Short mmCIF file of C-alpha atoms and ligand atoms in Angstrom, two decimals:
data_model
loop_
_atom_site.label_atom_id
_atom_site.label_comp_id
_atom_site.label_asym_id
_atom_site.label_seq_id
_atom_site.Cartn_x
_atom_site.Cartn_y
_atom_site.Cartn_z
CA MET A 29 -15.10 114.73 186.69
CA ASN A 30 -12.53 112.64 188.59
CA THR A 31 -13.51 111.49 192.04
CA ASN A 32 -11.36 109.57 194.49
CA PRO A 33 -13.63 107.36 196.60
CA SER A 34 -10.85 106.26 198.93
CA GLY A 35 -10.05 109.94 199.43
CA THR A 36 -6.50 109.15 200.43
CA ASP A 37 -4.00 109.16 197.57
CA THR A 38 -3.14 112.32 195.70
CA PRO A 39 -2.46 112.16 191.92
CA GLN A 40 1.27 112.41 192.69
CA GLU A 41 1.07 109.42 195.02
CA LEU A 42 -1.03 107.48 192.51
CA ARG A 43 1.53 108.21 189.78
CA ALA A 44 4.37 106.93 191.96
CA GLY A 45 2.32 103.82 192.83
CA LEU A 46 1.54 103.23 189.16
CA VAL A 47 5.21 103.41 188.20
CA LYS A 48 6.03 100.84 190.85
CA GLN A 49 3.26 98.47 189.74
CA LEU A 50 4.29 98.79 186.08
CA ARG A 51 7.92 98.11 186.97
CA ASP A 52 6.83 95.00 188.90
CA GLN A 53 4.81 93.85 185.85
CA ARG A 54 7.85 94.57 183.65
CA ALA A 55 5.72 96.86 181.50
CA ILE A 56 8.17 99.64 182.48
CA ARG A 57 11.74 98.55 181.79
CA THR A 58 13.66 101.81 181.60
CA ASP A 59 14.04 104.92 183.75
CA ARG A 60 13.04 107.16 180.82
CA VAL A 61 9.60 105.56 180.53
CA ALA A 62 9.26 105.49 184.35
CA GLU A 63 9.96 109.21 184.43
CA VAL A 64 7.30 110.18 181.88
CA ILE A 65 4.66 107.91 183.43
CA GLY A 66 5.53 109.52 186.74
CA THR A 67 5.08 112.97 185.19
CA VAL A 68 2.01 113.10 182.91
CA PRO A 69 -1.24 113.76 184.84
CA ARG A 70 -3.39 110.82 183.67
CA GLU A 71 -6.47 112.21 185.41
CA ILE A 72 -6.60 115.15 182.99
CA PHE A 73 -6.87 112.75 180.03
CA ALA A 74 -9.54 110.56 181.64
CA PRO A 75 -11.84 113.12 183.29
CA GLU A 76 -14.81 110.72 183.13
CA ALA A 77 -13.01 108.09 185.24
CA GLN A 78 -12.58 107.83 188.96
CA LEU A 79 -9.08 108.85 189.99
CA THR A 80 -8.14 105.32 191.03
CA ASP A 81 -9.37 103.93 187.68
CA ALA A 82 -7.29 106.46 185.77
CA TYR A 83 -4.26 105.09 187.64
CA ASP A 84 -5.23 101.40 187.44
CA PRO A 85 -2.35 99.76 185.50
CA ASP A 86 -4.62 97.24 183.76
CA ARG A 87 -7.76 99.22 183.03
CA ALA A 88 -8.58 101.01 179.78
CA VAL A 89 -11.12 103.84 180.08
CA VAL A 90 -13.65 103.27 177.29
CA THR A 91 -14.75 106.62 175.86
CA LYS A 92 -16.98 105.46 172.98
CA ARG A 93 -18.92 102.35 171.87
CA ASP A 94 -20.60 101.49 168.56
CA GLY A 95 -24.27 100.48 168.14
CA ASP A 96 -23.47 96.86 169.12
CA GLY A 97 -21.77 97.92 172.34
CA LEU A 98 -18.26 97.22 170.97
CA ALA A 99 -15.62 99.61 172.38
CA ILE A 100 -14.29 101.74 169.50
CA SER A 101 -12.36 104.39 171.41
CA SER A 102 -10.59 104.34 174.75
CA VAL A 103 -7.74 105.73 176.74
CA SER A 104 -5.50 102.67 176.70
CA ALA A 105 -4.53 100.90 179.93
CA ALA A 106 -1.27 102.16 181.43
CA ASN A 107 0.42 98.77 181.10
CA ILE A 108 0.00 98.62 177.32
CA GLN A 109 0.94 102.30 176.93
CA ALA A 110 4.13 101.63 178.91
CA LEU A 111 4.96 98.44 177.00
CA MET A 112 4.55 100.16 173.64
CA LEU A 113 6.61 103.17 174.75
CA GLU A 114 9.36 100.72 175.73
CA GLN A 115 9.04 99.04 172.33
CA ALA A 116 9.05 102.41 170.54
CA ASN A 117 11.98 103.86 172.52
CA PRO A 118 11.34 107.45 171.28
CA GLN A 119 14.49 109.55 171.22
CA PRO A 120 14.93 113.31 171.79
CA GLY A 121 14.41 115.25 168.56
CA GLU A 122 12.51 112.51 166.70
CA ASN A 123 9.54 113.10 164.40
CA VAL A 124 6.74 110.82 165.59
CA LEU A 125 3.29 109.93 164.26
CA GLU A 126 0.66 108.38 166.53
CA ILE A 127 -2.33 106.76 164.78
CA GLY A 128 -5.36 106.60 167.11
CA SER A 129 -5.64 109.51 169.54
CA GLY A 130 -6.72 110.03 173.09
CA GLY A 131 -4.22 112.68 174.15
CA MET A 132 -2.57 110.76 176.96
CA ASN A 133 -0.16 108.65 174.93
CA ALA A 134 0.66 111.64 172.71
CA ALA A 135 1.66 113.48 175.89
CA TYR A 136 3.99 110.60 176.86
CA LEU A 137 5.51 110.67 173.36
CA ALA A 138 5.97 114.46 173.55
CA GLU A 139 7.79 114.12 176.88
CA LEU A 140 10.12 111.49 175.39
CA VAL A 141 11.01 113.33 172.15
CA GLY A 142 11.45 116.60 174.09
CA PRO A 143 11.28 120.19 172.80
CA ASP A 144 13.31 119.42 169.66
CA GLY A 145 11.02 116.56 168.63
CA THR A 146 7.58 116.68 167.02
CA VAL A 147 4.46 114.61 167.67
CA THR A 148 1.51 114.31 165.30
CA THR A 149 -1.52 112.38 166.53
CA LEU A 150 -4.39 111.52 164.24
CA ASP A 151 -7.77 109.94 164.68
CA ILE A 152 -10.56 109.15 162.26
CA ASP A 153 -13.21 110.38 164.70
CA PRO A 154 -13.61 114.17 165.10
CA GLU A 155 -15.14 113.70 168.57
CA VAL A 156 -11.92 111.97 169.63
CA THR A 157 -9.65 114.63 168.14
CA ASP A 158 -11.75 117.48 169.63
CA ARG A 159 -11.47 115.82 173.02
CA ALA A 160 -7.73 115.12 172.65
CA GLN A 161 -7.06 118.70 171.53
CA ARG A 162 -8.94 120.10 174.52
CA LEU A 163 -7.35 117.78 177.09
CA LEU A 164 -3.84 118.31 175.71
CA ALA A 165 -4.37 122.08 176.05
CA ASP A 166 -5.67 121.59 179.62
CA ALA A 167 -2.51 119.64 180.47
CA GLY A 168 -0.25 122.23 178.80
CA TYR A 169 0.88 120.19 175.76
CA ASP A 170 0.46 122.89 173.12
CA SER A 171 2.94 121.78 170.48
CA ILE A 172 1.35 118.39 169.63
CA HIS A 173 -0.27 118.46 166.20
CA VAL A 174 -3.76 116.86 166.36
CA GLU A 175 -5.42 115.92 163.07
CA THR A 176 -8.69 114.26 162.04
CA ALA A 177 -7.91 111.77 159.26
CA ASP A 178 -8.05 108.09 158.37
CA GLY A 179 -4.76 106.64 159.63
CA GLU A 180 -4.73 104.27 156.64
CA TYR A 181 -3.14 107.13 154.70
CA GLY A 182 -0.74 108.31 157.42
CA ALA A 183 0.20 111.99 157.44
CA PRO A 184 2.18 112.49 154.20
CA GLU A 185 2.72 116.23 154.66
CA ARG A 186 4.54 115.63 157.97
CA ALA A 187 6.62 112.59 156.87
CA PRO A 188 9.22 111.12 156.99
CA PHE A 189 8.76 109.79 160.53
CA ASP A 190 11.44 108.25 162.69
CA LEU A 191 8.67 106.43 164.53
CA ILE A 192 5.04 105.57 163.81
CA GLU A 193 3.09 104.21 166.79
CA VAL A 194 -0.30 102.74 165.94
CA THR A 195 -2.66 102.52 168.92
CA VAL A 196 -5.57 100.75 167.23
CA GLY A 197 -5.84 97.10 166.17
CA ALA A 198 -4.61 96.79 162.57
CA PRO A 199 -5.59 93.91 160.29
CA ASP A 200 -2.89 94.86 157.74
CA ILE A 201 -0.07 97.36 157.08
CA PRO A 202 -1.00 99.88 154.38
CA PRO A 203 1.89 100.86 152.08
CA THR A 204 1.71 104.50 153.28
CA TRP A 205 3.03 103.51 156.71
CA VAL A 206 6.15 101.97 155.20
CA ASP A 207 6.61 104.81 152.67
CA GLN A 208 6.30 107.47 155.39
CA LEU A 209 8.99 105.92 157.60
CA ALA A 210 12.52 107.28 157.40
CA PRO A 211 15.19 104.67 156.49
CA ASN A 212 15.49 102.35 159.53
CA GLY A 213 12.39 104.05 161.02
CA ARG A 214 10.32 102.02 163.49
CA LEU A 215 6.67 101.05 163.23
CA ILE A 216 5.03 99.88 166.47
CA VAL A 217 1.75 98.27 165.57
CA PRO A 218 -0.86 95.98 167.16
CA LEU A 219 -1.18 93.70 164.13
CA ARG A 220 -3.72 90.88 163.87
CA ILE A 221 -2.39 87.76 162.16
CA ARG A 222 -4.63 84.70 161.84
CA GLY A 223 -6.80 86.02 164.67
CA LEU A 224 -3.91 86.75 167.08
CA MET A 225 -2.95 90.30 167.98
CA ARG A 226 0.58 91.22 168.99
CA SER A 227 2.23 94.63 169.27
CA PHE A 228 5.20 94.31 166.90
CA VAL A 229 8.33 96.42 166.67
CA LEU A 230 9.01 96.57 162.93
CA VAL A 231 12.00 98.29 161.38
CA ARG A 232 11.97 99.56 157.80
CA ALA A 233 14.44 97.77 155.52
CA GLY A 234 13.84 99.31 152.07
CA ASP A 235 10.44 98.15 150.78
CA HIS A 236 9.72 95.82 153.70
CA LEU A 237 9.65 95.62 157.50
CA VAL A 238 11.53 93.27 159.81
CA SER A 239 10.40 92.46 163.37
CA ARG A 240 12.54 93.20 166.41
CA GLY A 241 10.15 91.70 168.96
CA TYR A 242 6.52 91.61 169.97
CA GLU A 243 4.23 91.71 173.00
CA LEU A 244 0.75 90.37 173.67
CA CYS A 245 -1.90 93.10 173.46
CA GLY A 246 -5.56 93.84 172.78
CA PHE A 247 -6.91 96.91 170.99
CA VAL A 248 -10.15 98.36 169.64
CA PRO A 249 -10.54 97.57 165.92
CA MET A 250 -9.45 99.80 163.05
CA GLN A 251 -12.23 101.75 161.32
CA GLY A 252 -12.21 103.44 157.90
CA ALA A 253 -10.68 102.25 154.63
CA GLY A 254 -8.54 99.62 156.37
CA GLN A 255 -11.34 98.12 158.44
CA GLN A 256 -11.44 94.34 158.25
CA ARG A 257 -13.16 92.52 161.08
CA GLU A 258 -12.75 88.85 161.95
CA ARG A 259 -15.66 86.58 160.99
CA LEU A 260 -17.47 84.49 163.60
CA VAL A 261 -19.24 81.36 162.37
CA LEU A 262 -21.50 79.66 164.89
CA LEU A 263 -21.25 75.91 165.43
CA HIS A 264 -23.83 75.88 168.22
CA ASP A 265 -26.20 78.79 168.78
CA ALA A 266 -28.67 77.94 171.54
CA PRO A 267 -29.24 81.05 173.70
CA THR A 268 -26.36 81.51 176.21
CA GLU A 269 -24.68 78.32 174.91
CA GLU A 270 -22.82 79.72 171.94
CA VAL A 271 -19.85 78.00 170.33
CA GLY A 272 -18.18 79.59 167.33
CA LEU A 273 -15.06 79.74 165.22
CA ARG A 274 -13.31 83.04 164.69
CA LEU A 275 -11.82 83.23 161.21
CA ASP A 276 -9.31 85.76 159.97
CA ASP A 277 -7.34 86.64 156.84
CA GLY A 278 -9.95 85.20 154.46
CA ASP A 279 -9.82 81.66 155.93
CA GLN A 280 -12.89 79.59 154.90
CA VAL A 281 -14.49 76.55 156.60
CA ASP A 282 -17.31 74.10 155.90
CA VAL A 283 -19.72 75.39 158.56
CA GLU A 284 -22.43 72.71 158.19
CA ALA A 285 -19.92 69.86 158.43
CA LEU A 286 -18.28 71.44 161.48
CA ARG A 287 -21.66 71.96 163.20
CA ALA A 288 -22.32 68.25 162.72
CA ALA A 289 -18.82 67.48 164.01
CA LEU A 290 -19.40 69.42 167.24
CA ALA A 291 -22.55 67.38 167.84
CA SER A 292 -20.56 64.12 167.53
CA PRO A 293 -18.59 62.54 170.43
CA ARG A 294 -15.14 63.97 171.07
CA GLN A 295 -11.75 62.26 171.00
CA GLU A 296 -9.13 63.49 173.42
CA MET A 297 -5.37 63.29 173.40
CA TRP A 298 -2.86 64.57 175.96
CA SER A 299 0.66 65.84 175.33
CA GLY A 300 2.54 65.27 178.59
CA VAL A 301 3.53 68.96 178.33
CA THR A 302 2.55 70.97 181.40
CA VAL A 303 2.26 74.68 182.14
CA GLY A 304 1.86 76.66 185.37
CA GLY A 305 -1.53 78.28 185.94
CA GLU A 306 -0.12 81.79 185.51
CA GLU A 307 2.29 80.90 182.71
CA PRO A 308 1.57 82.69 179.43
CA THR A 309 0.86 80.45 176.45
CA ASP A 310 0.62 83.20 173.84
CA ASN A 311 3.74 81.98 172.05
CA LEU A 312 2.22 78.50 171.78
CA ASP A 313 -0.82 80.10 170.15
CA LEU A 314 1.43 81.92 167.68
CA TRP A 315 3.29 78.67 166.96
CA LEU A 316 0.00 76.87 166.24
CA ALA A 317 -1.14 79.76 164.02
CA THR A 318 2.14 79.40 162.12
CA VAL A 319 2.18 75.65 161.56
CA LEU A 320 -1.49 74.67 161.18
CA ASP A 321 -2.70 74.88 157.59
CA GLY A 322 -6.34 75.18 158.64
CA HIS A 323 -6.38 77.52 161.64
CA ALA A 324 -9.22 79.16 163.58
CA ARG A 325 -10.03 80.17 167.16
CA LEU A 326 -12.81 78.28 168.95
CA THR A 327 -14.86 80.58 171.18
CA ALA A 328 -17.51 79.51 173.67
CA THR A 329 -19.74 81.00 176.34
CA ILE A 330 -19.77 79.84 179.96
CA GLY A 331 -23.17 78.25 179.28
CA ALA A 332 -21.69 76.09 176.49
CA ARG A 333 -18.90 74.97 178.79
CA ASP A 334 -21.28 74.25 181.67
CA LYS A 335 -23.43 72.12 179.35
CA GLY A 336 -20.30 70.11 178.41
CA ILE A 337 -20.50 71.12 174.73
CA VAL A 338 -16.87 72.33 174.89
CA ALA A 339 -14.08 72.05 177.48
CA SER A 340 -13.68 75.71 178.34
CA ALA A 341 -15.29 79.11 177.95
CA SER A 342 -13.15 81.53 175.99
CA PRO A 343 -14.39 84.78 174.47
CA LEU A 344 -11.13 85.33 172.56
CA GLY A 345 -10.90 81.72 171.43
CA VAL A 346 -8.39 78.89 171.65
CA GLY A 347 -6.09 77.63 168.90
CA THR A 348 -7.96 75.19 166.65
CA LEU A 349 -6.96 72.98 163.75
CA VAL A 350 -9.65 72.75 161.06
CA ALA A 351 -9.49 70.14 158.29
CA GLY A 352 -12.66 69.72 156.19
CA GLY A 353 -15.46 68.56 158.48
CA THR A 354 -13.12 67.84 161.40
CA PHE A 355 -11.65 70.14 164.02
CA ALA A 356 -9.49 69.81 167.13
CA TYR A 357 -8.90 72.51 169.71
CA ARG A 358 -6.31 73.06 172.40
CA THR A 359 -7.37 72.43 175.99
CA VAL A 360 -5.88 71.74 179.44
CA ARG A 361 -6.49 69.50 182.45
CA ALA A 362 -5.22 69.97 185.99
CA VAL A 363 -2.43 67.57 186.94
CA ASP A 364 -2.74 68.05 190.71
CA ASP A 365 -5.42 68.79 193.28
CA SER A 366 -4.10 72.28 193.92
CA ARG A 367 -4.87 73.13 190.27
CA THR A 368 -1.60 75.03 189.83
CA ARG A 369 -0.20 72.94 186.92
CA PHE A 370 -2.00 71.90 183.81
CA GLU A 371 -1.32 69.43 181.01
CA LEU A 372 -1.90 70.63 177.46
CA GLY A 373 -3.99 68.46 175.17
CA ALA A 374 -6.53 68.48 172.37
CA TYR A 375 -10.19 67.59 171.90
CA GLY A 376 -11.14 66.51 168.39
CA HIS A 377 -14.57 66.28 166.77
CA GLY A 378 -15.64 64.92 163.39
CA PRO A 379 -14.78 62.01 161.11
CA ALA A 380 -10.99 62.38 161.59
CA ALA A 381 -11.16 63.56 165.22
CA ALA A 382 -8.40 61.33 166.60
CA ALA A 383 -5.96 62.22 163.83
CA ALA A 384 -6.68 65.95 164.20
CA ALA A 385 -6.21 65.81 167.99
CA ALA A 386 -2.95 63.89 167.45
CA SER A 387 -1.69 66.51 164.96
CA LEU A 388 -2.39 69.31 167.40
CA VAL A 389 -0.68 67.45 170.25
CA LYS A 390 2.34 66.79 168.03
CA GLU A 391 2.70 70.55 167.45
CA ILE A 392 2.31 71.27 171.18
CA ARG A 393 5.25 68.91 171.79
CA VAL A 394 7.35 70.53 169.04
CA TRP A 395 6.70 73.94 170.59
CA ASP A 396 7.68 72.59 174.02
CA GLN A 397 10.91 71.01 172.81
CA GLU A 398 12.09 73.55 170.24
CA HIS A 399 10.54 76.95 170.89
CA ARG A 400 9.20 77.27 174.41
CA ASN A 401 12.33 78.93 175.75
CA GLY A 402 13.49 80.44 172.47
CA PRO A 403 13.29 83.96 171.08
CA GLY A 404 9.88 83.40 169.44
CA ALA A 405 8.74 84.13 165.92
CA HIS A 406 10.49 86.26 163.33
CA ILE A 407 8.09 88.36 161.24
CA GLU A 408 8.75 90.10 157.94
CA ILE A 409 6.15 92.22 156.18
CA HIS A 410 6.61 92.44 152.40
CA PRO A 411 4.47 94.20 149.80
CA ALA A 412 1.70 92.11 148.18
CA GLY A 413 3.07 90.50 145.02
CA THR A 414 6.53 89.76 146.48
CA PRO A 415 7.56 86.33 145.10
CA ASP A 416 7.91 83.43 147.56
CA SER A 417 11.61 83.20 146.72
CA ARG A 418 12.20 86.56 148.46
CA LEU A 419 10.45 85.49 151.69
CA PRO A 420 11.98 83.55 154.61
CA ALA A 421 10.97 79.88 155.01
CA GLY A 422 7.81 79.44 157.10
CA ARG A 423 4.15 80.45 156.95
CA VAL A 424 3.06 83.21 154.60
CA VAL A 425 -0.20 84.98 155.41
CA ASP A 426 -1.52 86.93 152.44
CA LYS A 427 -3.32 90.15 153.26
CA THR A 428 -4.71 92.93 151.05
CA HIS A 429 -1.53 95.05 151.05
CA THR A 430 1.10 92.69 152.35
CA ARG A 431 2.56 89.22 152.56
CA VAL A 432 3.32 88.49 156.21
CA SER A 433 6.05 85.90 156.70
CA ILE A 434 6.21 84.13 160.08
CA SER A 435 9.23 81.93 160.72
CA TRP A 436 10.79 80.36 163.81
CA PRO A 437 14.47 79.67 164.49
CA GLY A 438 15.50 76.40 162.86
CA GLN A 439 12.17 75.96 161.03
CA GLN A 440 12.54 74.09 157.74
CA PRO A 441 10.82 75.21 154.51
C1 SAM B 512 -7.32 102.79 171.84
S1 SAM B 512 -7.76 104.30 171.14
C2 SAM B 512 -6.25 105.20 171.15
C3 SAM B 512 -5.67 105.38 172.52
C4 SAM B 512 -4.78 106.55 172.66
N1 SAM B 512 -3.65 106.60 171.75
C5 SAM B 512 -4.31 106.81 174.08
O1 SAM B 512 -3.77 107.89 174.27
O2 SAM B 512 -4.48 106.00 175.00
C6 SAM B 512 -7.94 103.90 169.43
C7 SAM B 512 -8.40 105.04 168.56
O3 SAM B 512 -8.18 104.69 167.20
C8 SAM B 512 -9.12 105.40 166.44
N2 SAM B 512 -9.17 104.84 165.08
C9 SAM B 512 -9.83 103.74 164.62
N3 SAM B 512 -9.62 103.58 163.31
C10 SAM B 512 -8.82 104.60 162.91
C11 SAM B 512 -8.27 104.98 161.66
N4 SAM B 512 -8.49 104.29 160.54
N5 SAM B 512 -7.48 106.08 161.63
C12 SAM B 512 -7.24 106.81 162.75
N6 SAM B 512 -7.76 106.49 163.95
C13 SAM B 512 -8.53 105.40 164.04
C14 SAM B 512 -10.40 105.29 167.24
O4 SAM B 512 -11.29 106.33 166.88
C15 SAM B 512 -9.88 105.39 168.66
O5 SAM B 512 -10.03 106.67 169.16
#
């Protein structure tokens, strides 16, 4: 049951306030998306949340956790819903599939495609679809088709889709999603590549997909046939002082050698490249994930940082170069007393620590000089088995169903 502790703002006022905040954040970029976010009653789709939480632009309402406490279902935060609606740009009359339900985003999609369009939303979890069905009926959205199914297989009987919006973190793109898109159809998907998740706009071009942009995002992980979690290997595991490496896409490391490396003194190297405290560095992370042959994300608890085992605490991890029994990770140091600007650098550990730190710093400088203000990475997703000769120059990440090509403007083969 929604409650409003401040007791002041009505849902209408909260909706108007939310639209303003999302415009300020640039999550809302068009009047069409502003209008639907100003229309759909969020509180109906998050009855367990306080009214102000339902209208908090940055807060997801978690509706289900697994046995380990990991969130596996939620009503997404308004800012990511808005960003993905902007990416998707649903048009009146379109046939849309949403993978991962909650009800609220399906309602936004239904508003955008209008009475001549169709929205199918599917979820693997019957509790989620029962809830979505009930809440959509409460809010008066009767024409949305809600289905319980593993999104890995799409919804073949309702294809082809002009737009597929995936609202769960995907480790790969199953062939069904491409096959069920109309020619030039759009797939909006939070795809994890080498441990980094971005919401990509991908357009179908025959048997493959071509990116038209991406945004930083975080999502609960995919379940079912397509489930593929990241691996965490621990380099230091004293209670509350954990340091680990997150590995993705089948990457392997020599754990014992790297544990010994972490215990050895570090070598540091600084780049001369500085960033503002609030400045996003997600494109630098994607650059490092593209160019480093051995790539992982170093994660650490606050306790590990406070003990001086690593430079910073980071649950999601920082970009790390791994080469045999050596690793070097990205870090920062304040360049002034006000701690508003930071210099990027690297800490290396292991037998080739200095060389690894230097390699990482070299790539930070390349990013700064050639890509920092550029359009970012170009992604193409081709079916597994596609020969290298058909892929753009750059990094190829091989997944179960696909070969993901990541290239940057001007990058040489
Ligand atoms: C973040 S929630 C979706 C949010 C929702 N679209 C909204 O309106 O805000 C992600 C959902 O994906 C579902 N999910 C996970 N794996 C799935 C799969 N293989 N197929 C379909 N749904 C899946 C989860 O059960 C969860 O309910």
